[in-house]
Coordinates of C-alpha atoms in Angstrom, one line a residue:
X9 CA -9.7 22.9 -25.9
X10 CA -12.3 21.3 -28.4
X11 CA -12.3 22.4 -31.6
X12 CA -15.9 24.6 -32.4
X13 CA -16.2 23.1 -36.1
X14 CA -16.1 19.2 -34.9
X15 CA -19.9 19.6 -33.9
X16 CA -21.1 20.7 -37.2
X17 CA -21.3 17.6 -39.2
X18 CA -23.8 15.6 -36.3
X19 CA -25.5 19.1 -36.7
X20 CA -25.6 19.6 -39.8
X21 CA -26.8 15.6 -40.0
X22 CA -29.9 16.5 -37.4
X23 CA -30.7 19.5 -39.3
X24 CA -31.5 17.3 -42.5
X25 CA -32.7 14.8 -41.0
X26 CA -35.2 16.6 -39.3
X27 CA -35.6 18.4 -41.9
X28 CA -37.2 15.8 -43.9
X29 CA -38.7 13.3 -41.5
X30 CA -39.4 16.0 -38.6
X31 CA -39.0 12.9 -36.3
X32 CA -39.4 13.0 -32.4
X33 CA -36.0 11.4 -31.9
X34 CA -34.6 13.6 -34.4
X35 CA -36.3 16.9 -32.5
X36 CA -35.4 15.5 -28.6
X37 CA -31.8 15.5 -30.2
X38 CA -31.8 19.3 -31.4
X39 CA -33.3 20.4 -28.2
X40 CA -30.5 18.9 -26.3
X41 CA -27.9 20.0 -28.7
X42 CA -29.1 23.7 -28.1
X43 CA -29.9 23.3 -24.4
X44 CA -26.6 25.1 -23.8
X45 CA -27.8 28.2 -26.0
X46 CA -31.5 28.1 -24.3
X47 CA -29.7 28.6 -20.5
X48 CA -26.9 31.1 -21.8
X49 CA -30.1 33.0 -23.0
X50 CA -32.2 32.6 -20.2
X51 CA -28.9 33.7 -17.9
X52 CA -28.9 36.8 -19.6
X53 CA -32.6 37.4 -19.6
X54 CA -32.3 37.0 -15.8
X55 CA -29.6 39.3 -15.4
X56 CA -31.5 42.1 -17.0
X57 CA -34.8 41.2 -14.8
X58 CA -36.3 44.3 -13.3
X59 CA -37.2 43.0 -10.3
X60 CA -36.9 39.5 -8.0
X61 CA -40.1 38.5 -8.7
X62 CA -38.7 36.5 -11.8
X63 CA -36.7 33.1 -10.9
X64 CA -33.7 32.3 -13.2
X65 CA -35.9 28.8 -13.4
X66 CA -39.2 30.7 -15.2
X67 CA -36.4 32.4 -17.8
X68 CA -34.8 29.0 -18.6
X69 CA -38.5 27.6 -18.5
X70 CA -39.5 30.7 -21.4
X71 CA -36.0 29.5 -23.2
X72 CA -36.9 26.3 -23.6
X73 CA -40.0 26.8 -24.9
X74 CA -38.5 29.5 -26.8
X75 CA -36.2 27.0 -28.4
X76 CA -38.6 24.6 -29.2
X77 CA -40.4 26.9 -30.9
X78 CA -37.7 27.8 -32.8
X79 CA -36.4 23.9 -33.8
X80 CA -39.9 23.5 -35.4
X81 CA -40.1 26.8 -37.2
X82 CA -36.5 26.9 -38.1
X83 CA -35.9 26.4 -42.1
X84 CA -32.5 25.0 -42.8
X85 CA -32.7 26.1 -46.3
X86 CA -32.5 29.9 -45.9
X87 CA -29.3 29.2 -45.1
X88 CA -29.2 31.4 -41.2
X89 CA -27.4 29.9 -38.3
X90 CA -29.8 28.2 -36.1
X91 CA -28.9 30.4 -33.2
X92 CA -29.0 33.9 -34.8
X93 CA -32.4 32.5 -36.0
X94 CA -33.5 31.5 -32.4
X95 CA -32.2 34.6 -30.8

């Protein structure tokens, strides 16, 4: 089983990176690092849907936009996980 700390120093690394240049590569980066987060969002969204009319694809669609959102509003220095902050 992988160890959930060995991430944190590329995140961290992103984080402050982005952070100061707010570069494109940078960004791309964090929004594939969260991608995971974005569909275990959009998987519970879906399972509280009212009705069939929404597709689990639209919820994931709202998550990532969601999440992207959230990368470029997200301050690193107020010191809040990046995923409490994006919930």
């Amino acid at each position: 089983m992988a160890d959930p700390t060995e991430n944190v120093p590329k995140e961290r690394h992103l984080w402050e990176a982005y952070a100061l240049s707010r570069d494109a590569q940078t960004r791309c980066e964090l929004i594939e690092h969260y991608m995971p987060v974005a569909k275990r969002f959009a998987a519970k969204v879906f399972g509280l849907r009212a009705n069939a009319a929404t597709t689990f694809d639209d919820c994931l669609q709202y998550a990532r936009v969601g999440l992207i959102e959230a990368i470029d509003r997200y301050d690193v220095n107020r010191r809040v996980p990046f995923e409490a902050y994006a919930a």
